[in-house]
Amino acid sequence: MSSKFKPPIGNLSQISGKCISLVGDDIDTDRIIPARFLKCIDFDSLGKYVFDDDRKTLKGNHPFDLETNKGASILVVNSNFGCGSSREHAPQALMRWGIKAIIGESFADIFYSNCIAIGIPCFTLPKKSIKEIQKYQDIENLFLEIDLFESTAKAEELKFNLEIKETSKKMFLSGEWDATSKLLENKELIDNRLNSLPYIQFNSDSF
Amino acid sequence: MSQDTLFDKVWDLHKVANLPGGSDQILIGLHLIHEVTSPQAFGALKDKNLKVKFPQRTVATVDHIVPTDNQSRPFKDNLAEQMIDTLEKNCIEHKIKFFNIGSGNQGIVHVVAPELGLTQPGMTIACGDSHTSTHGAFGSIAFGIGTSQVRDVLATQTIAMNKLKVRQIWCENKLSNGIYAKDLVLHIINQLGVKAGVGYAYEFAGPAISALSMEERMTICNMSIEGGARCGYINPDEKTFSYMKNKLCSPQNENWGKAVKWWKSLESSDNCIYDDVFKLDASKVEPTITWGITPGQSIGVNQKIPSLNEINPNDQFIAEEAYEYMGFKPGQSIKNTPIDVCFIGSCTNGRISDLRVAAKILKHNKVAKHIKAFVVPGSEKVAKEAKKEGLDKIFIKAGFQWREPGCSMCLAMNSDKLIGNQVSASSSNRNFKGRQGSPNGRTLLMSPAMVAAASLTGKVSDVRDFINK
């Protein structure tokens, strides 16, 4: 399946860009990409439908529609972002809109692992710091430079110490975050483990 | 760190290796796929020139996009047709068992796998669907994954994952008459909140859980994810084994005894260690309904919608958003809220016992005039059994539409959708903004019995007034 969009590859250590702030707790994946857009066999067209219902409701005033947020690549969110459905379509839609990293108070589990799997690092900051960034956003667009190795985000007068899971950080810095090839390296171990499972012995494969 | 719980035992058994980044490589014993989250994964395999490593460990069915009124092919919706067609082709190409429409075994993936005996204690089960936690009702470790991880399971039968912490949720005493598993799980999510489960597996235990049937246990584990927990499970017991006996894919003959012996050894040990324990009194649970836009925003049927100062400060922001979206005021009663649409179905509450409970309430009664009511059996097997018992006739006579199996209006990927700001009484699992197909549609989650009661009066009602008559 070939598509024009080029997902990130290799090691990720620096991400710089304009911030886009989306205020709200428990923003679920149905809101990020409503279910009707999951009727597709690839992810290519999803970028333009990100937050489709919310955007239509706000008639041009949604952060993802504001002219000032055009070209933004660092999404700043509140708590439990991406809860609900496991649809990878949600981070895929964000990525295709232009999001390269997300900073938030907290993330839902499956959404977080989907982001990591496709190369969107997710960082956490305390509520207070998120509020500070989001407030700043009301006045003018903030540009942040994220350094993954140092786990910091810097603007002219601001500096934040970002939290990221150690496993995710190592993966991005080493460039080995495309899991499939890593997993395949343990081919023999997989075979052995599978054959040693008790239920493989007492189940037939004849369904 | 937890020790010697069922979760620890099953995790350790399936651990293939420590990965360089620090996460574990975990073997997936059973992989379930459906039409929505698999096509891109198969596409990625093709791009990488990879094959499905163990095709016999993946099973497919079609559920999310299927129409429930007319299932003849090609589907009227071209995109839906394209998705089922893609799944059919992928299953043929990769030699994956596919339970298609008309096979007798099609249905919602989380209804189908248990009824076929595919779901078993001690397995790791993954599926590109967050409600995979359902299968934990059997003492399996089951969780939802995204499409990239579906690709990884297809290619390697493993995924990279960090081990979860384990929280035991101990449910003391028993549920009262007229209170169901759905009420209990909504209550649990309300008490702990929708984010408390992030990073955890939930072990549901205690007398109230032991007393539940297997189908009720599935309802509980199904909604673990609504509390933030990717995985929820219940230690297997005699009820588990008797449910599984003689299922199509259950161990047969001399293997049955061996299997039961092993399954019993998986139970969380008496001296196991949990990362956290939460206790609640199940006898205090009331018929529970959501009033807001997260599954945690719920109250008992006779309670009033909470005011801001009754809500945890961390949840006030989303509460304000909920008042506005739902058009409800703090202090307002939820009882007698007018309903437009009644939906019974979904992987949470679309099983035969759910249909039986609802039919009992509907028998010899009529749905209120303005109500659109429909019932969507969770699987072809559920539909067949319901017809055998005459439940379909009871539903139809009461004024419900009887539909074909699928996910339907739980997530509204087919043509079953709310219109405008309609209010639905729904036995499904999510009341998110826009979830049921209309950007301003409103969902009240409740048990199937409560949906049946609401359908008769046309407004939110206490089901106990109907069953105690």
XYZ file of C-alpha atoms in Angstrom:
676
model
C 0.000 0.000 0.000
C 1.810 3.115 -1.097
C 0.827 6.545 0.140
C 2.228 10.041 -0.219
C 2.467 10.563 3.521
C 5.854 9.549 4.890
C 5.709 8.364 8.479
C 8.772 9.051 10.641
C 11.616 6.516 10.634
C 14.955 6.220 12.406
C 16.008 7.885 15.605
C 14.070 10.791 17.015
C 15.953 13.105 19.329
C 14.757 16.648 18.588
C 11.299 17.886 17.748
C 10.726 21.607 17.292
C 7.532 23.265 16.325
C 4.530 25.395 16.957
C 2.232 24.294 19.779
C -1.482 23.747 19.408
C -3.407 23.666 22.636
C -6.557 21.607 23.096
C -8.204 22.182 26.448
C -10.296 19.394 28.014
C -10.074 16.227 30.107
C -11.002 12.723 28.936
C -10.965 13.583 25.228
C -11.765 10.174 23.742
C -10.745 8.609 20.454
C -14.333 8.797 19.140
C -13.922 12.558 19.317
C -10.452 12.497 17.765
C -11.782 10.481 14.834
C -15.517 9.654 14.741
C -16.367 6.034 13.878
C -17.791 6.802 10.427
C -14.262 7.600 9.228
C -13.015 4.153 10.223
C -14.654 2.782 7.115
C -11.382 2.732 5.216
C -8.726 0.194 4.393
C -5.817 2.614 4.783
C -5.089 5.651 6.961
C -4.335 8.098 4.132
C -7.406 10.302 4.175
C -7.781 10.621 7.940
C -5.853 13.866 8.497
C -8.612 16.145 7.314
C -11.263 14.454 9.470
C -9.488 14.762 12.817
C -11.988 16.077 15.434
C -14.610 16.302 12.679
C -17.683 16.460 14.971
C -16.102 18.896 17.442
C -14.940 21.123 14.597
C -18.340 21.184 12.958
C -19.950 22.021 16.288
C -17.543 24.929 16.845
C -17.976 26.220 13.281
C -14.409 27.241 12.571
C -13.431 28.084 16.143
C -11.930 24.714 17.011
C -8.156 24.903 17.638
C -7.608 22.601 14.652
C -9.352 25.159 12.410
C -7.785 28.364 13.689
C -5.519 30.091 11.183
C -2.939 30.798 13.913
C -2.545 27.067 14.569
C -1.761 26.216 10.962
C 1.458 24.252 10.712
C 1.506 23.404 14.426
C 3.165 20.116 15.303
C 3.208 19.844 19.108
C -0.181 19.113 20.643
C -0.730 20.206 24.252
C -3.567 18.419 26.064
C -4.928 17.779 29.546
C -5.653 14.523 31.364
C -6.610 11.047 30.102
C -6.227 12.113 26.489
C -7.170 9.383 23.991
C -9.383 7.319 26.280
C -11.901 4.879 24.848
C -11.563 2.901 21.656
C -8.274 1.265 20.603
C -8.534 2.718 17.096
C -5.046 3.600 15.869
C -6.920 5.765 13.398
C -6.879 8.426 16.145
C -3.112 9.010 16.354
C -2.838 8.314 12.616
C -5.306 11.144 11.972
C -3.404 13.487 14.309
C -0.103 12.580 12.655
C -1.499 13.164 9.181
C -2.848 16.547 10.284
C 0.733 17.393 11.269
C 1.163 16.428 14.924
C 4.663 15.138 15.698
C 4.622 15.045 19.504
C 2.052 15.367 22.288
C 2.510 16.890 25.728
C -0.246 16.256 28.256
C -1.162 15.728 31.885
C -1.852 12.031 31.218
C -2.728 9.612 28.426
C -4.947 6.543 28.106
C -2.984 3.273 27.832
C -3.885 2.021 24.381
C -3.695 5.485 22.821
C -0.238 5.920 24.328
C 1.056 2.632 22.919
C -0.472 3.400 19.525
C 1.341 6.751 19.462
C 4.643 5.174 20.383
C 4.154 2.454 17.765
C 3.764 4.991 14.967
C 6.428 7.426 16.136
C 4.611 10.134 18.093
C 6.385 10.628 21.429
C 3.964 11.466 24.265
C 5.311 13.430 27.225
C 3.678 14.273 30.506
C 3.888 17.448 32.571
C 2.153 18.413 35.815
C -1.224 20.126 35.517
C 0.328 23.462 36.516
C 2.846 23.452 33.663
C 0.225 22.396 31.112
C -1.968 25.278 32.289
C 0.998 27.633 31.875
C 1.539 26.533 28.272
C -2.167 26.634 27.483
C -2.504 30.138 28.949
C 0.441 31.346 26.925
C -1.295 29.977 23.870
C -4.207 32.359 24.371
C -1.912 35.291 23.658
C 0.395 34.010 20.975
C 1.635 30.770 19.494
C 4.329 29.120 21.469
C 7.245 27.462 19.729
C 8.843 24.656 21.681
C 12.075 22.810 21.164
C 11.839 19.319 22.563
C 15.054 17.513 23.360
C 14.274 13.860 23.898
C 17.675 12.986 25.353
C 17.493 15.757 27.950
C 13.702 15.320 28.278
C 13.159 19.055 28.120
C 10.951 21.449 26.208
C 12.275 24.988 25.800
C 10.958 28.267 24.494
C 12.661 31.660 24.868
C 11.772 32.226 28.511
C 10.304 28.862 29.384
C 11.786 25.508 30.220
C 9.925 22.361 31.186
C 11.275 19.025 32.375
C 9.260 16.477 30.484
C 8.428 12.983 31.683
C 8.425 10.092 29.253
C 8.452 6.351 29.899
C 12.058 5.180 29.930
C 11.250 2.355 27.497
C 9.730 4.769 24.981
C 12.625 7.205 25.323
C 15.202 4.512 24.676
C 13.290 3.272 21.651
C 13.080 6.695 20.014
C 16.698 7.603 20.746
C 17.994 4.294 19.386
C 15.711 4.468 16.371
C 14.471 0.976 17.134
C 10.862 1.941 17.712
C 9.550 0.026 14.732
C 8.774 -3.045 16.812
C 8.230 -5.755 14.213
C 11.852 -6.282 13.220
C 12.972 -6.331 16.872
C 10.337 -8.900 17.755
C 11.261 -11.064 14.780
C 14.845 -11.350 16.017
C 13.642 -13.719 18.743
C 12.176 -16.208 16.309
C 13.440 -19.299 18.087
C 12.452 -18.051 21.500
C 8.938 -17.435 20.192
C 8.678 -20.975 18.792
C 9.939 -22.505 22.020
C 7.658 -20.450 24.199
C 4.621 -21.236 22.095
C 5.303 -24.968 22.063
C 5.770 -25.005 25.824
C 2.344 -23.503 26.550
C 0.108 -26.037 28.307
C -2.955 -25.056 26.282
C -1.186 -25.716 23.002
C -0.902 -29.355 24.124
C -4.531 -29.871 25.078
C -6.223 -27.889 22.316
C -6.588 -29.063 18.762
C -6.260 -26.558 15.958
C -9.243 -27.998 14.186
C -11.754 -25.209 14.145
C 4.961 -4.870 42.462
C 2.319 -7.597 42.231
C 3.338 -11.190 42.849
C 1.695 -14.541 42.260
C -1.622 -13.165 41.042
C -3.228 -14.841 38.037
C -1.995 -11.881 36.019
C 1.622 -12.483 37.127
C 1.424 -16.200 36.394
C -0.041 -15.774 32.913
C 2.298 -12.905 32.059
C 5.401 -14.864 33.095
C 4.248 -17.906 31.154
C 3.945 -15.841 27.952
C 7.066 -13.759 28.324
C 9.426 -14.465 25.446
C 12.227 -12.011 26.193
C 13.296 -8.734 27.750
C 13.465 -6.216 24.929
C 16.404 -3.789 24.711
C 14.239 -0.775 25.571
C 13.089 -2.427 28.788
C 9.634 -3.685 27.813
C 8.666 -7.362 27.627
C 8.069 -9.396 24.515
C 4.787 -11.166 25.203
C 3.397 -14.088 23.262
C -0.256 -13.838 22.274
C -2.060 -17.169 22.599
C -5.187 -16.142 20.737
C -5.467 -13.294 18.270
C -8.908 -12.121 17.217
C -9.382 -9.845 14.229
C -12.250 -7.996 12.586
C -12.756 -5.812 9.532
C -12.026 -2.367 11.009
C -8.586 -2.542 12.592
C -6.994 -5.294 10.476
C -6.795 -4.113 6.829
C -3.951 -1.659 7.468
C -2.101 -4.353 9.431
C -2.285 -6.771 6.508
C -1.212 -3.887 4.256
C 1.840 -3.322 6.449
C 2.739 -7.017 6.266
C 2.664 -6.795 2.505
C 4.834 -3.641 2.582
C 7.378 -5.461 4.745
C 7.131 -8.641 2.730
C 6.140 -10.633 5.814
C 3.806 -13.583 6.301
C 1.375 -14.423 9.103
C 3.559 -16.467 11.447
C 0.948 -18.740 13.051
C -2.295 -18.418 11.049
C -3.964 -21.072 13.232
C -3.685 -18.744 16.258
C -5.729 -15.975 14.646
C -9.514 -16.094 14.195
C -11.607 -13.552 12.308
C -15.184 -12.408 12.261
C -17.036 -9.359 10.955
C -19.042 -7.161 13.316
C -18.473 -3.386 13.351
C -19.682 -2.404 9.894
C -22.335 -5.026 9.196
C -25.832 -3.726 8.532
C -28.376 -5.199 10.951
C -31.452 -4.774 8.755
C -30.432 -6.349 5.466
C -27.239 -8.380 5.378
C -27.440 -9.563 1.774
C -24.324 -8.961 -0.266
C -23.096 -6.696 -1.637
C -23.926 -4.359 1.256
C -25.715 -1.151 0.283
C -22.845 0.838 1.805
C -19.930 0.520 -0.631
C -17.305 1.276 1.991
C -18.710 -1.401 4.317
C -18.718 -3.857 1.416
C -15.115 -2.984 0.633
C -14.125 -3.685 4.237
C -15.763 -7.106 4.491
C -14.394 -7.981 1.068
C -10.877 -7.001 2.164
C -11.174 -9.138 5.291
C -12.416 -12.117 3.270
C -9.490 -11.796 0.859
C -6.932 -11.377 3.635
C -8.236 -14.439 5.471
C -8.098 -16.558 2.333
C -4.622 -15.341 1.394
C -3.212 -15.915 4.890
C -5.239 -19.082 5.677
C -7.012 -17.547 8.667
C -10.267 -19.055 9.942
C -13.073 -16.572 9.240
C -16.552 -16.786 10.736
C -18.492 -14.914 8.083
C -22.139 -13.880 8.013
C -24.324 -16.959 7.650
C -21.695 -19.322 9.076
C -23.756 -19.725 12.231
C -20.821 -18.406 14.236
C -20.584 -14.765 13.147
C -21.167 -11.994 15.621
C -19.456 -9.446 17.811
C -15.935 -10.758 18.279
C -16.180 -10.629 22.095
C -19.429 -12.577 22.050
C -18.279 -15.141 19.497
C -14.915 -16.233 20.929
C -16.286 -17.243 24.355
C -19.290 -19.069 22.919
C -16.993 -21.097 20.655
C -14.690 -22.016 23.528
C -11.821 -20.135 21.889
C -11.486 -17.985 25.000
C -9.850 -20.030 27.742
C -8.286 -19.437 31.153
C -4.562 -18.774 31.162
C -4.377 -17.510 27.599
C -3.145 -14.153 26.469
C -5.716 -12.749 24.075
C -5.304 -9.655 21.932
C -7.595 -7.972 19.438
C -7.657 -4.598 17.745
C -10.565 -3.546 19.917
C -10.525 -2.020 23.381
C -13.305 -4.282 24.681
C -11.042 -7.309 24.369
C -10.880 -7.062 28.160
C -14.203 -9.001 28.039
C -12.331 -12.306 27.728
C -10.747 -11.765 31.137
C -14.006 -13.125 32.584
C -12.505 -16.576 31.951
C -9.211 -15.871 33.690
C -7.391 -14.996 30.507
C -5.225 -11.907 30.176
C -6.926 -10.060 27.366
C -6.443 -6.541 26.087
C -7.039 -4.270 23.150
C -4.249 -3.308 20.771
C -3.839 -0.850 17.915
C -3.309 -1.692 14.285
C 0.510 -1.573 14.470
C 0.339 -4.178 17.203
C -2.131 -6.231 15.142
C 0.588 -6.208 12.483
C 3.138 -7.347 15.082
C 0.936 -10.197 16.285
C 0.279 -11.326 12.724
C 3.990 -11.210 11.880
C 5.459 -12.545 15.135
C 2.603 -13.715 17.408
C 4.097 -11.344 19.995
C 3.967 -7.708 21.043
C 6.213 -5.382 23.013
C 4.483 -4.299 26.201
C 5.240 -3.076 29.698
C 3.860 -5.276 32.448
C 0.755 -3.824 34.065
C 0.231 -3.336 37.787
C -2.620 -5.272 39.391
C -5.467 -3.768 41.397
C -7.908 -6.108 43.067
C -11.475 -4.834 43.189
C -13.142 -6.729 45.998
C -16.934 -6.714 45.823
C -18.401 -7.651 49.195
C -21.922 -9.088 49.674
C -24.317 -9.595 46.765
C -26.275 -7.516 44.304
C -29.908 -6.979 45.288
C -32.850 -8.104 43.184
C -33.195 -5.969 40.047
C -29.532 -4.953 40.087
C -27.310 -6.378 37.368
C -23.650 -6.707 36.432
C -23.944 -3.527 34.358
C -25.036 -1.567 37.413
C -22.115 -2.952 39.391
C -19.497 -2.104 36.780
C -20.910 1.393 36.214
C -20.777 1.857 39.974
C -17.151 0.668 40.135
C -16.115 3.063 37.357
C -17.946 5.881 39.100
C -16.201 5.165 42.382
C -12.694 4.804 40.958
C -12.994 7.201 38.029
C -12.266 6.745 34.346
C -8.508 7.194 34.634
C -7.738 5.172 37.767
C -7.125 2.032 35.731
C -4.391 3.484 33.504
C -1.351 1.217 33.879
C -3.371 -1.443 35.739
C -5.041 -4.772 35.192
C -8.189 -5.072 37.309
C -8.839 -8.313 39.169
C -12.545 -8.457 40.073
C -13.173 -10.669 43.087
C -15.317 -11.220 46.151
C -18.692 -12.829 46.880
C -20.610 -10.518 44.524
C -18.363 -11.489 41.615
C -18.405 -15.228 42.417
C -22.199 -15.096 42.399
C -22.306 -13.746 38.836
C -22.904 -15.972 35.809
C -20.218 -16.139 33.118
C -22.173 -13.750 30.900
C -22.487 -11.254 33.740
C -18.761 -11.592 34.407
C -18.124 -10.739 30.770
C -20.152 -7.546 31.225
C -17.921 -6.592 34.168
C -14.590 -7.312 32.454
C -15.824 -5.759 29.202
C -16.045 -2.350 30.824
C -12.648 -2.449 32.587
C -11.354 -0.255 29.795
C -14.008 2.369 30.614
C -12.281 2.666 33.965
C -8.949 3.081 32.170
C -7.783 -0.509 32.733
C -6.735 -2.141 29.500
C -7.228 -5.554 31.046
C -9.704 -6.916 33.608
C -10.042 -10.494 34.769
C -11.752 -12.884 37.160
C -10.162 -16.024 38.582
C -11.664 -19.105 36.902
C -13.927 -21.379 38.964
C -16.462 -24.194 38.503
C -18.831 -21.789 36.714
C -16.100 -21.028 34.203
C -15.429 -24.696 33.553
C -19.069 -25.666 33.259
C -19.690 -22.804 30.776
C -16.758 -24.024 28.673
C -17.522 -27.736 28.721
C -18.344 -29.117 25.258
C -17.900 -25.836 23.439
C -16.704 -26.309 19.858
C -13.064 -25.350 20.554
C -12.836 -26.366 24.224
C -10.452 -29.192 25.112
C -12.167 -32.513 24.494
C -12.171 -36.014 26.016
C -9.057 -36.844 28.037
C -7.702 -33.330 27.478
C -10.582 -31.774 29.406
C -9.393 -33.077 32.778
C -5.826 -31.962 32.100
C -7.048 -28.521 31.120
C -9.212 -28.062 34.222
C -6.325 -29.118 36.445
C -4.070 -26.536 34.841
C -6.718 -23.813 34.874
C -7.215 -24.298 38.609
C -3.495 -23.760 39.217
C -3.688 -20.290 37.684
C -5.825 -18.711 40.369
C -4.246 -15.829 42.295
C -2.512 -17.466 45.256
C -3.759 -16.943 48.807
C -0.619 -15.019 49.683
C -0.310 -13.110 46.428
C 0.531 -9.397 46.425
C -1.510 -6.712 44.676
C -0.287 -3.235 43.850
C -3.558 -1.933 45.175
C -6.853 -3.188 46.598
C -10.198 -1.400 46.379
C -13.211 -2.667 48.310
C -16.868 -1.931 47.859
C -20.197 -3.181 49.148
C -22.179 -4.599 46.214
C -25.407 -4.712 48.224
C -25.464 -0.914 48.162
C -25.475 -0.689 44.341
C -28.671 0.770 42.818
C -29.861 0.565 39.206
C -27.168 2.821 37.747
C -27.376 5.201 34.793
C -24.911 7.580 33.205
C -25.969 11.200 33.022
C -22.866 12.615 31.317
C -20.321 12.036 28.577
C -17.976 9.570 30.270
C -18.938 6.147 31.660
C -17.810 7.397 35.074
C -20.534 10.049 35.223
C -23.285 7.871 36.640
C -25.826 7.883 39.461
C -28.448 5.602 40.968
C -31.856 5.854 39.292
C -33.320 7.663 42.297
C -30.416 10.078 42.715
C -30.052 13.573 41.372
C -27.429 14.757 38.900
C -24.551 15.927 41.091
C -23.705 19.586 41.430
C -20.140 20.756 40.849
C -19.264 20.924 44.539
C -20.201 17.243 44.922
C -17.694 16.315 42.217
C -13.976 15.678 42.712
C -12.113 18.852 41.619
C -10.223 16.872 38.972
C -13.503 15.848 37.352
C -15.260 19.212 37.425
C -14.091 20.365 34.021
C -15.570 17.357 32.238
C -18.706 17.605 34.416
C -19.365 21.152 33.197
C -18.866 19.971 29.636
C -21.343 17.156 30.337
C -24.086 19.435 31.738
C -23.865 21.548 28.625
C -23.761 18.703 26.116
C -26.511 16.663 27.762
C -28.706 19.653 28.517
C -29.035 18.514 32.140
C -28.898 20.708 35.221
C -27.161 19.837 38.459
C -29.730 18.734 41.037
C -32.121 17.448 38.347
C -33.537 13.923 38.777
C -32.438 11.396 36.189
C -35.661 9.422 36.696
C -38.376 10.359 34.193
C -35.863 11.804 31.715
C -37.617 11.419 28.319
C -36.077 8.841 25.980
C -36.256 8.698 22.166
C -34.397 5.518 21.250
C -33.890 2.216 23.094
C -30.984 -0.011 22.087
C -30.317 -3.484 23.458
C -27.148 -5.100 22.177
C -23.317 -4.729 22.068
C -20.374 -6.731 23.401
C -21.316 -5.507 26.875
C -24.935 -6.638 26.955
C -25.927 -8.442 23.749
C -25.859 -12.024 25.074
C -28.703 -14.471 25.543
C -29.087 -13.786 29.271
C -29.383 -10.052 28.520
C -32.117 -10.733 25.967
C -33.922 -13.037 28.405
C -33.954 -10.424 31.161
C -35.251 -7.725 28.815
C -37.866 -10.027 27.238
C -39.225 -10.937 30.659
C -39.950 -7.264 31.335
C -41.399 -6.667 27.859
C -43.682 -9.713 27.826
C -47.356 -8.711 27.560
C -46.327 -5.039 27.449
C -46.013 -2.393 24.735
C -43.236 0.045 24.004
C -44.266 3.709 24.482
C -45.600 5.244 21.271
C -42.840 7.697 20.422
C -39.995 5.267 21.145
C -37.826 3.686 18.473
C -36.644 0.440 20.044
C -34.427 -2.220 18.573
C -32.574 -5.266 19.752
C -29.394 -6.526 18.109
C -28.314 -10.001 19.222
C -24.577 -10.262 19.888
C -24.091 -13.194 17.544
C -25.804 -15.619 15.199
C -25.740 -18.176 18.015
C -27.445 -15.736 20.392
C -30.064 -14.969 17.723
C -30.682 -18.672 17.102
C -31.110 -19.458 20.776
C -33.374 -16.439 21.290
C -35.594 -17.581 18.432
C -35.697 -21.086 19.851
C -36.962 -19.628 23.121
C -39.436 -17.338 21.341
C -37.755 -14.183 22.633
C -37.768 -12.579 19.182
C -41.563 -12.787 19.153
C -41.815 -11.182 22.586
C -39.596 -8.294 21.467
C -41.490 -7.801 18.209
C -44.889 -8.011 19.894
C -43.799 -5.360 22.382
C -42.805 -3.043 19.529
C -39.051 -3.666 19.265
C -37.363 -4.195 15.925
C -35.548 -7.531 15.831
C -32.220 -7.149 13.996
C -29.337 -9.258 12.712
C -26.125 -9.591 14.804
C -23.442 -6.890 14.851
C -22.051 -3.960 16.865
C -24.735 -1.661 15.484
C -25.543 1.522 17.410
C -22.960 0.931 20.110
C -20.596 2.841 17.835
C -22.840 3.536 14.851
C -20.532 2.473 12.036
C -23.495 1.069 10.137
C -26.763 2.884 9.431
C -28.092 2.513 13.003
C -27.560 6.023 14.365
C -29.138 8.601 16.608
C -30.567 11.648 14.844
C -29.972 15.160 16.106
C -29.941 15.423 19.888
C -32.027 12.307 20.485
C -31.591 10.620 23.843
C -30.920 6.893 23.826
C -31.317 4.401 26.622
C -28.531 2.058 25.668
C -27.165 -1.235 26.975
C -23.809 -0.451 25.331
C -20.569 0.752 26.897
C -19.807 4.334 25.863
C -21.681 7.593 26.255
C -19.013 9.746 24.624
C -20.049 12.813 22.664
C -21.227 11.705 19.238
C -20.625 8.039 19.996
C -23.958 6.799 18.691
C -23.676 8.436 15.295
C -25.043 11.952 15.789
C -22.589 14.738 16.732
C -25.072 15.947 19.370
C -26.786 12.649 20.178
C -27.063 11.774 23.863
C -26.527 8.360 25.407
C -27.667 7.096 28.790
C -25.901 3.838 29.615
C -27.812 1.307 31.690
C -28.537 -2.403 32.043
C -30.677 -4.153 29.393
C -33.422 -4.524 32.015
C -33.403 -0.768 32.573
C -33.513 -0.184 28.803
C -36.554 -2.450 28.595
C -38.243 -0.550 31.441
C -37.452 2.791 29.763
C -38.897 1.550 26.476
C -42.272 0.855 28.126
C -42.638 4.211 29.862
C -40.713 6.305 27.325
C -38.590 7.719 30.119
C -35.924 6.659 32.584
C -37.634 4.272 35.017
C -36.716 2.052 37.924
C -36.772 -1.513 36.652
C -37.607 -2.753 40.150
C -41.102 -1.315 39.697
C -41.554 -3.788 36.856
C -39.993 -6.933 38.208
C -41.531 -6.691 41.667
C -45.039 -6.220 40.329
